[in-house]
């Protein structure tokens, strides 16, 4: 111990260069931490942009979580970010998580309710696929942890648990969807793939508005027969398909009833006496060319001796 104090008394001036060295090491560590943080943010933004581009290519809008700006964090920026994070209420966080949760659920329902997509990507409705089963488990966990409303009171641990469940749910769906699009119908045999192709062609006839009701009904029954034993279709998907098949039956019935209403009345009504027609106007009389008949009074006398043709007038009585 005596030797240490002798060394410190002789070389006390070494404290100042050591303090400078320690300050330089601390500054270098801080710069490295800032660079690592900046790179991590760049990677997160690149992944978010890739996910947005994929969603835009599919014609869907998937809300993504808000990311901090890609800038070197200074003391002022860090304090401002901490203040904004503290001002963000729990309601806002839950609304953002609800939007992401609902968006992924809507994307999943497209594969569950559209029979054409079920035929094209059967792995998305097959719980025996490992990735699909993992997605279904993540969905069940996220649905179970979802609060009743955005105004529900949750602890920090409960909010963090629901946030992680939604993130796992979204990632599991993306992975399962990519795998289903990669596999398609490769897990089926050659005969089963032919049945799927036949069902796909018949499905276009079943939902074709230009086809007759009889053709649509026949194609629908054939689709059910071809898919029986190959793909499990939910009752909701069958109901949606039946509504599409029966889409044109209503207007046909209305057209028939309209034609019946426009038909002429029965014969019993036409056999009734018709209404009297208006009499035609009399034609103007033309002057007659035949001579008028002989006058009946006075008549020529035939029994007297007067000359023939003489007119005899009777004498008045007095």
Coordinates of N, CA and C in Angstrom, one line a residue, residues 41-234:
X41 N -32.2 1.3 -37.9 CA -33.4 2.0 -38.4 C -33.5 1.8 -39.9
X42 N -32.4 1.9 -40.6 CA -32.4 1.8 -42.0 C -32.9 0.4 -42.5
X43 N -32.4 -0.7 -41.7 CA -32.9 -2.0 -42.0 C -34.4 -2.1 -41.8
X44 N -34.9 -1.5 -40.7 CA -36.3 -1.6 -40.4 C -37.1 -0.9 -41.5
X45 N -36.7 0.3 -41.9 CA -37.4 1.0 -43.0 C -37.3 0.3 -44.3
X46 N -36.2 -0.4 -44.6 CA -36.1 -1.1 -45.8 C -37.1 -2.3 -45.8
X47 N -37.2 -3.0 -44.7 CA -38.2 -4.1 -44.6 C -39.6 -3.5 -44.7
X48 N -39.9 -2.4 -44.1 CA -41.2 -1.8 -44.2 C -41.6 -1.4 -45.7
X49 N -40.6 -0.8 -46.4 CA -40.8 -0.4 -47.8 C -41.0 -1.7 -48.6
X50 N -40.3 -2.7 -48.4 CA -40.5 -4.0 -49.1 C -41.9 -4.5 -48.9
X51 N -42.3 -4.5 -47.7 CA -43.6 -5.0 -47.4 C -44.7 -4.2 -48.0
X52 N -44.5 -2.9 -48.0 CA -45.5 -2.0 -48.7 C -45.5 -2.2 -50.2
X53 N -44.4 -2.4 -50.8 CA -44.3 -2.7 -52.2 C -45.0 -4.0 -52.6
X54 N -44.8 -5.0 -51.7 CA -45.5 -6.3 -52.0 C -47.0 -6.1 -51.8
X55 N -47.4 -5.4 -50.8 CA -48.9 -5.1 -50.6 C -49.4 -4.3 -51.8
X56 N -48.7 -3.3 -52.3 CA -49.2 -2.6 -53.4 C -49.3 -3.4 -54.7
X57 N -48.3 -4.4 -54.9 CA -48.4 -5.3 -56.0 C -49.6 -6.2 -56.0
X58 N -50.1 -6.5 -54.8 CA -51.3 -7.3 -54.6 C -52.5 -6.5 -54.6
X59 N -52.4 -5.2 -54.7 CA -53.6 -4.3 -54.6 C -54.2 -4.2 -53.3
X60 N -53.4 -4.3 -52.2 CA -53.9 -4.2 -50.9 C -53.1 -3.1 -50.2
X61 N -53.8 -2.5 -49.2 CA -53.2 -1.5 -48.3 C -53.1 -2.0 -46.9
X62 N -51.9 -2.3 -46.5 CA -51.6 -2.9 -45.2 C -51.0 -1.8 -44.3
X63 N -51.7 -1.4 -43.3 CA -51.1 -0.4 -42.4 C -49.9 -0.9 -41.7
X64 N -48.8 -0.1 -41.7 CA -47.6 -0.5 -41.1 C -47.4 0.3 -39.8
X65 N -46.6 -0.2 -38.9 CA -46.4 0.5 -37.7 C -45.5 1.7 -37.9
X66 N -45.7 2.8 -37.2 CA -44.9 4.0 -37.4 C -43.5 3.8 -36.9
X67 N -42.5 4.3 -37.8 CA -41.1 4.1 -37.5 C -40.5 5.4 -37.2
X68 N -39.4 5.5 -36.4 CA -38.8 6.8 -36.2 C -38.0 7.2 -37.4
X69 N -37.7 8.5 -37.6 CA -37.0 8.9 -38.8 C -35.5 8.4 -38.8
X70 N -35.0 8.3 -40.0 CA -33.6 7.8 -40.1 C -32.7 9.0 -40.0
X71 N -32.4 9.4 -38.9 CA -31.5 10.5 -38.6 C -30.6 10.1 -37.4
X72 N -29.5 10.7 -37.3 CA -28.6 10.5 -36.2 C -29.2 11.0 -34.9
X73 N -29.5 10.3 -33.9 CA -30.2 10.8 -32.7 C -29.2 11.7 -31.9
X74 N -29.6 12.9 -31.8 CA -29.0 13.9 -31.0 C -29.7 14.0 -29.6
X75 N -29.1 14.7 -28.7 CA -29.7 14.9 -27.4 C -31.0 15.5 -27.5
X76 N -31.2 16.6 -28.4 CA -32.5 17.3 -28.5 C -33.5 16.3 -29.1
X77 N -33.1 15.6 -30.2 CA -34.0 14.7 -30.9 C -34.4 13.6 -30.0
X78 N -33.5 13.1 -29.2 CA -33.9 12.0 -28.3 C -34.9 12.5 -27.2
X79 N -34.6 13.7 -26.7 CA -35.6 14.2 -25.7 C -36.9 14.5 -26.3
X80 N -37.0 15.0 -27.6 CA -38.2 15.2 -28.3 C -39.0 13.9 -28.6
X81 N -38.2 12.9 -29.0 CA -38.9 11.6 -29.3 C -39.4 11.0 -28.0
X82 N -38.7 11.1 -26.9 CA -39.2 10.6 -25.6 C -40.5 11.4 -25.2
X83 N -40.5 12.7 -25.4 CA -41.7 13.5 -25.1 C -42.9 13.0 -25.9
X84 N -42.7 12.8 -27.3 CA -43.8 12.4 -28.1 C -44.3 11.0 -27.7
X85 N -43.3 10.1 -27.4 CA -43.7 8.8 -27.0 C -44.5 8.8 -25.7
X86 N -44.2 9.7 -24.8 CA -44.9 9.8 -23.6 C -46.3 10.4 -23.8
X87 N -46.4 11.3 -24.8 CA -47.7 11.9 -25.1 C -48.6 10.9 -25.8
X88 N -48.1 9.9 -26.5 CA -48.9 9.0 -27.2 C -49.7 8.2 -26.2
X89 N -51.0 8.3 -26.3 CA -51.9 7.6 -25.4 C -52.0 6.1 -25.7
X90 N -52.6 5.4 -24.8 CA -52.8 4.0 -25.0 C -53.9 3.8 -26.0
X91 N -54.8 4.7 -26.2 CA -55.9 4.5 -27.1 C -55.3 4.6 -28.6
X92 N -54.4 5.5 -28.8 CA -53.8 5.6 -30.1 C -53.0 4.3 -30.5
X93 N -52.3 3.8 -29.5 CA -51.6 2.5 -29.8 C -52.5 1.4 -30.1
X94 N -53.6 1.3 -29.3 CA -54.5 0.2 -29.6 C -55.2 0.4 -30.9
X95 N -55.6 1.6 -31.3 CA -56.2 1.8 -32.6 C -55.3 1.3 -33.7
X96 N -54.0 1.7 -33.6 CA -53.0 1.2 -34.6 C -52.9 -0.3 -34.7
X97 N -52.9 -0.9 -33.5 CA -52.8 -2.4 -33.5 C -54.0 -3.0 -34.0
X98 N -55.2 -2.4 -33.7 CA -56.5 -3.0 -34.2 C -56.5 -2.9 -35.8
X99 N -55.9 -1.8 -36.3 CA -55.9 -1.7 -37.8 C -55.1 -2.7 -38.4
X100 N -53.9 -3.0 -37.8 CA -53.0 -4.1 -38.4 C -53.7 -5.4 -38.2
X101 N -54.3 -5.7 -37.1 CA -54.9 -6.9 -36.8 C -56.1 -7.2 -37.8
X102 N -56.9 -6.2 -38.0 CA -58.0 -6.3 -38.9 C -57.6 -6.5 -40.4
X103 N -56.5 -5.8 -40.8 CA -56.0 -5.9 -42.1 C -55.5 -7.3 -42.4
X104 N -54.7 -7.9 -41.5 CA -54.3 -9.3 -41.7 C -55.4 -10.3 -41.7
X105 N -56.4 -10.1 -40.8 CA -57.6 -10.9 -40.8 C -58.3 -10.9 -42.2
X106 N -58.5 -9.6 -42.7 CA -59.1 -9.5 -44.0 C -58.4 -10.2 -45.1
X107 N -57.1 -10.2 -45.1 CA -56.3 -10.9 -46.1 C -56.4 -12.4 -46.0
X108 N -56.6 -12.9 -44.7 CA -56.8 -14.3 -44.5 C -58.1 -14.7 -45.0
X109 N -59.2 -13.9 -44.8 CA -60.5 -14.3 -45.2 C -60.7 -14.4 -46.7
X110 N -59.8 -13.7 -47.4 CA -59.9 -13.8 -48.9 C -59.5 -15.2 -49.3
X111 N -58.6 -15.9 -48.6 CA -58.3 -17.3 -48.9 C -59.4 -18.2 -48.3
X112 N -60.1 -17.8 -47.3 CA -61.1 -18.7 -46.7 C -62.4 -18.7 -47.4
X113 N -62.8 -17.6 -48.0 CA -64.2 -17.4 -48.6 C -64.2 -17.5 -50.1
X114 N -63.1 -17.3 -50.8 CA -63.0 -17.4 -52.2 C -62.6 -18.8 -52.7
X115 N -63.5 -19.5 -53.3 CA -63.3 -20.9 -53.7 C -62.2 -20.9 -54.8
X116 N -62.1 -19.9 -55.6 CA -61.1 -19.9 -56.7 C -59.7 -19.8 -56.0
X117 N -59.5 -19.0 -55.0 CA -58.3 -18.9 -54.3 C -58.0 -20.2 -53.5
X118 N -59.0 -20.8 -53.0 CA -58.8 -22.1 -52.3 C -58.3 -23.1 -53.2
X119 N -58.8 -23.1 -54.5 CA -58.3 -24.1 -55.5 C -56.9 -23.8 -55.9
X120 N -56.6 -22.5 -56.1 CA -55.3 -22.0 -56.6 C -54.2 -22.2 -55.5
X121 N -54.5 -21.9 -54.2 CA -53.5 -22.0 -53.1 C -54.1 -22.9 -52.0
X122 N -54.2 -24.2 -52.2 CA -54.8 -25.0 -51.2 C -54.1 -25.1 -49.9
X123 N -52.8 -24.8 -49.8 CA -52.1 -24.9 -48.6 C -52.5 -23.9 -47.5
X124 N -53.2 -22.7 -48.0 CA -53.6 -21.7 -47.0 C -54.8 -22.2 -46.2
X125 N -55.5 -23.2 -46.7 CA -56.7 -23.8 -45.9 C -56.4 -25.2 -45.4
X126 N -55.1 -25.6 -45.5 CA -54.8 -26.9 -45.0 C -54.0 -26.8 -43.7
X127 N -54.7 -27.1 -42.6 CA -54.0 -27.0 -41.3 C -52.9 -28.0 -41.0
X128 N -52.7 -29.0 -42.0 CA -51.6 -30.0 -41.8 C -50.3 -29.4 -42.2
X129 N -50.3 -28.3 -43.0 CA -49.1 -27.6 -43.3 C -48.5 -26.9 -42.1
X130 N -47.2 -27.1 -41.8 CA -46.6 -26.5 -40.6 C -46.7 -25.0 -40.5
X131 N -46.5 -24.3 -41.6 CA -46.5 -22.8 -41.6 C -48.0 -22.4 -41.4
X132 N -48.9 -23.0 -42.1 CA -50.3 -22.7 -41.9 C -50.8 -22.9 -40.5
X133 N -50.3 -24.0 -39.9 CA -50.7 -24.3 -38.5 C -50.1 -23.3 -37.6
X134 N -48.9 -22.9 -37.8 CA -48.3 -21.8 -37.0 C -49.0 -20.5 -37.1
X135 N -49.4 -20.2 -38.3 CA -50.2 -19.0 -38.5 C -51.6 -19.0 -37.7
X136 N -52.2 -20.2 -37.8 CA -53.5 -20.3 -37.1 C -53.3 -20.2 -35.6
X137 N -52.2 -20.8 -35.1 CA -51.9 -20.6 -33.6 C -51.7 -19.1 -33.3
X138 N -50.9 -18.4 -34.1 CA -50.7 -17.0 -33.8 C -52.0 -16.2 -33.9
X139 N -52.8 -16.6 -34.8 CA -54.1 -15.9 -34.9 C -55.0 -16.1 -33.7
X140 N -55.0 -17.3 -33.2 CA -55.8 -17.6 -32.0 C -55.2 -16.8 -30.8
X141 N -53.9 -16.7 -30.7 CA -53.3 -16.0 -29.6 C -53.7 -14.5 -29.7
X142 N -53.5 -13.9 -30.9 CA -53.8 -12.5 -31.1 C -55.3 -12.2 -30.8
X143 N -56.2 -13.1 -31.3 CA -57.6 -12.9 -31.1 C -58.0 -13.0 -29.6
X144 N -57.3 -13.9 -28.9 CA -57.6 -14.0 -27.5 C -57.1 -12.8 -26.6
X145 N -56.0 -12.2 -27.1 CA -55.4 -11.1 -26.3 C -56.0 -9.7 -26.7
X146 N -56.8 -9.7 -27.8 CA -57.3 -8.4 -28.3 C -58.4 -7.9 -27.3
X147 N -58.2 -6.6 -26.9 CA -59.2 -6.0 -25.9 C -60.5 -5.8 -26.6
X148 N -61.5 -5.5 -25.8 CA -62.9 -5.3 -26.3 C -63.0 -4.0 -27.1
X149 N -62.2 -3.0 -26.8 CA -62.3 -1.7 -27.5 C -61.0 -1.0 -27.2
X150 N -60.8 0.1 -28.0 CA -59.5 0.8 -27.9 C -59.5 1.6 -26.6
X151 N -60.7 1.8 -25.9 CA -60.7 2.5 -24.7 C -60.5 1.6 -23.4
X152 N -60.2 0.4 -23.7 CA -60.0 -0.5 -22.5 C -58.8 -0.2 -21.8
X153 N -58.8 -0.4 -20.5 CA -57.6 -0.1 -19.7 C -56.7 -1.3 -19.6
X154 N -55.5 -1.2 -20.0 CA -54.5 -2.3 -20.0 C -53.3 -1.8 -19.3
X155 N -52.6 -2.8 -18.7 CA -51.3 -2.5 -18.1 C -50.3 -2.5 -19.2
X156 N -49.1 -2.0 -18.8 CA -48.0 -2.0 -19.8 C -47.6 -3.4 -20.3
X157 N -47.7 -4.3 -19.3 CA -47.3 -5.7 -19.7 C -48.4 -6.3 -20.7
X158 N -49.7 -6.0 -20.4 CA -50.7 -6.5 -21.3 C -50.7 -5.8 -22.7
X159 N -50.4 -4.6 -22.7 CA -50.3 -3.9 -24.0 C -49.1 -4.4 -24.8
X160 N -48.0 -4.6 -24.1 CA -46.8 -5.2 -24.8 C -47.0 -6.6 -25.3
X161 N -47.8 -7.4 -24.5 CA -48.1 -8.8 -24.9 C -49.0 -8.8 -26.2
X162 N -50.0 -7.9 -26.2 CA -50.9 -7.8 -27.4 C -50.1 -7.3 -28.6
X163 N -49.2 -6.4 -28.4 CA -48.4 -5.8 -29.5 C -47.5 -6.9 -30.1
X164 N -46.9 -7.7 -29.3 CA -46.1 -8.8 -29.8 C -46.9 -9.9 -30.5
X165 N -48.1 -10.1 -29.9 CA -49.0 -11.1 -30.6 C -49.4 -10.7 -31.9
X166 N -49.8 -9.4 -32.1 CA -50.1 -8.9 -33.4 C -48.9 -9.0 -34.4
X167 N -47.8 -8.6 -33.9 CA -46.6 -8.7 -34.8 C -46.3 -10.2 -35.2
X168 N -46.4 -11.1 -34.3 CA -46.3 -12.6 -34.6 C -47.4 -13.0 -35.6
X169 N -48.6 -12.5 -35.4 CA -49.7 -12.9 -36.3 C -49.4 -12.4 -37.7
X170 N -48.9 -11.2 -37.9 CA -48.7 -10.6 -39.2 C -47.5 -11.3 -39.9
X171 N -46.4 -11.6 -39.1 CA -45.3 -12.3 -39.7 C -45.6 -13.7 -40.1
X172 N -46.4 -14.4 -39.2 CA -46.8 -15.8 -39.5 C -47.6 -15.9 -40.8
X173 N -48.5 -14.9 -41.0 CA -49.4 -14.9 -42.2 C -48.5 -14.7 -43.4
X174 N -47.6 -13.7 -43.4 CA -46.7 -13.5 -44.6 C -45.9 -14.7 -44.9
X175 N -45.4 -15.4 -43.9 CA -44.6 -16.6 -44.2 C -45.5 -17.7 -44.8
X176 N -46.7 -17.9 -44.2 CA -47.6 -18.9 -44.7 C -48.1 -18.6 -46.1
X177 N -48.3 -17.3 -46.4 CA -48.8 -17.0 -47.7 C -47.7 -17.2 -48.8
X178 N -46.5 -16.8 -48.5 CA -45.4 -17.0 -49.5 C -45.2 -18.5 -49.7
X179 N -45.3 -19.3 -48.6 CA -45.1 -20.8 -48.8 C -46.2 -21.4 -49.6
X180 N -47.5 -20.9 -49.4 CA -48.6 -21.4 -50.2 C -48.5 -21.1 -51.6
X181 N -48.1 -19.9 -51.9 CA -47.9 -19.5 -53.3 C -46.7 -20.2 -54.0
X182 N -45.8 -20.6 -53.2 CA -44.7 -21.4 -53.8 C -45.1 -22.9 -54.0
X183 N -45.9 -23.4 -53.1 CA -46.3 -24.8 -53.3 C -47.4 -25.0 -54.3
X184 N -48.4 -24.2 -54.2 CA -49.6 -24.3 -55.1 C -50.2 -25.7 -55.0
X185 N -50.2 -26.5 -56.1 CA -50.8 -27.8 -56.1 C -49.7 -28.9 -56.2
X186 N -48.5 -28.6 -55.8 CA -47.4 -29.6 -55.9 C -47.5 -30.7 -55.0
X187 N -48.3 -30.6 -53.9 CA -48.4 -31.7 -52.9 C -49.5 -32.7 -53.4
X188 N -50.2 -32.5 -54.5 CA -51.2 -33.4 -55.0 C -50.6 -34.3 -56.1
X189 N -51.2 -35.4 -56.3 CA -50.8 -36.3 -57.3 C -51.3 -35.8 -58.7
X190 N -50.9 -36.5 -59.8 CA -51.3 -36.1 -61.1 C -52.8 -36.2 -61.3
X191 N -53.4 -37.2 -60.9 CA -54.9 -37.3 -61.0 C -55.6 -36.2 -60.2
X192 N -55.1 -36.0 -59.0 CA -55.7 -34.9 -58.2 C -55.5 -33.5 -58.8
X193 N -54.4 -33.3 -59.4 CA -54.2 -32.0 -60.1 C -55.2 -31.9 -61.3
X194 N -55.4 -33.0 -62.0 CA -56.4 -32.9 -63.1 C -57.8 -32.6 -62.6
X195 N -58.1 -33.2 -61.4 CA -59.4 -32.8 -60.8 C -59.5 -31.4 -60.4
X196 N -58.4 -30.8 -59.9 CA -58.4 -29.4 -59.5 C -58.5 -28.5 -60.7
X197 N -57.9 -28.9 -61.9 CA -58.0 -28.1 -63.1 C -59.5 -28.2 -63.6
X198 N -60.1 -29.3 -63.5 CA -61.5 -29.5 -64.0 C -62.4 -28.6 -63.1
X199 N -62.1 -28.7 -61.8 CA -63.0 -27.9 -60.9 C -62.8 -26.4 -61.2
X200 N -61.6 -26.0 -61.5 CA -61.3 -24.5 -61.8 C -62.1 -24.1 -63.0
X201 N -62.1 -25.0 -64.1 CA -62.8 -24.6 -65.3 C -64.3 -24.6 -65.1
X202 N -64.8 -25.5 -64.3 CA -66.3 -25.6 -64.0 C -66.7 -24.4 -63.1
X203 N -65.8 -23.9 -62.3 CA -66.1 -22.8 -61.4 C -66.4 -21.5 -62.3
X204 N -65.6 -21.4 -63.3 CA -65.8 -20.2 -64.2 C -67.2 -20.2 -64.9
X205 N -67.7 -21.4 -65.2 CA -69.0 -21.6 -65.7 C -70.1 -21.3 -64.7
X206 N -69.8 -21.8 -63.5 CA -70.8 -21.7 -62.4 C -71.1 -20.2 -62.0
X207 N -70.1 -19.4 -62.1 CA -70.3 -18.0 -61.7 C -70.4 -17.1 -63.0
X208 N -70.6 -17.7 -64.1 CA -70.7 -16.9 -65.4 C -72.1 -16.4 -65.5
X209 N -72.3 -15.0 -65.6 CA -73.6 -14.5 -65.7 C -74.2 -14.7 -67.0
X210 N -73.4 -15.0 -68.0 CA -74.0 -15.3 -69.4 C -74.5 -16.7 -69.5
X211 N -74.2 -17.6 -68.6 CA -74.7 -19.0 -68.7 C -76.1 -19.0 -68.2
X212 N -76.8 -20.1 -68.6 CA -78.2 -20.2 -68.1 C -78.2 -20.8 -66.7
X213 N -79.4 -20.6 -66.0 CA -79.4 -21.2 -64.6 C -79.2 -22.6 -64.6
X214 N -79.6 -23.4 -65.6 CA -79.4 -24.8 -65.5 C -77.9 -25.2 -65.7
X215 N -77.2 -24.5 -66.6 CA -75.8 -24.7 -66.7 C -75.0 -24.3 -65.5
X216 N -75.4 -23.2 -64.8 CA -74.7 -22.8 -63.6 C -74.9 -23.8 -62.5
X217 N -76.1 -24.3 -62.3 CA -76.4 -25.3 -61.3 C -75.6 -26.6 -61.5
X218 N -75.6 -27.0 -62.8 CA -74.9 -28.3 -63.1 C -73.4 -28.1 -62.9
X219 N -72.8 -27.0 -63.3 CA -71.4 -26.7 -63.0 C -71.1 -26.6 -61.5
X220 N -72.0 -26.0 -60.8 CA -71.8 -26.0 -59.3 C -71.7 -27.4 -58.7
X221 N -72.7 -28.2 -59.1 CA -72.6 -29.6 -58.6 C -71.4 -30.3 -59.0
X222 N -70.9 -30.1 -60.2 CA -69.7 -30.8 -60.6 C -68.5 -30.3 -59.8
X223 N -68.4 -29.0 -59.5 CA -67.4 -28.4 -58.7 C -67.3 -29.1 -57.4
X224 N -68.5 -29.3 -56.7 CA -68.5 -29.9 -55.4 C -68.1 -31.4 -55.5
X225 N -68.4 -32.0 -56.6 CA -68.0 -33.4 -56.7 C -66.5 -33.5 -57.0
X226 N -65.9 -32.6 -57.7 CA -64.5 -32.7 -58.0 C -63.6 -32.4 -56.8
X227 N -64.1 -31.5 -55.9 CA -63.4 -31.0 -54.8 C -63.6 -31.9 -53.6
X228 N -64.6 -32.8 -53.7 CA -64.9 -33.7 -52.5 C -63.7 -34.7 -52.3
X229 N -63.2 -34.6 -51.1 CA -62.1 -35.5 -50.7 C -60.7 -34.9 -51.0
X230 N -60.6 -33.7 -51.7 CA -59.4 -33.1 -52.1 C -59.1 -31.9 -51.1
X231 N -60.1 -31.0 -51.1 CA -59.9 -29.7 -50.3 C -61.1 -29.6 -49.4
X232 N -60.8 -29.2 -48.2 CA -61.9 -28.9 -47.3 C -62.3 -27.5 -47.4
X233 N -63.6 -27.3 -47.8 CA -64.2 -25.9 -48.0 C -65.1 -25.6 -46.8
X234 N -65.0 -24.4 -46.2 CA -65.8 -24.1 -45.1 C -67.2 -23.8 -45.5

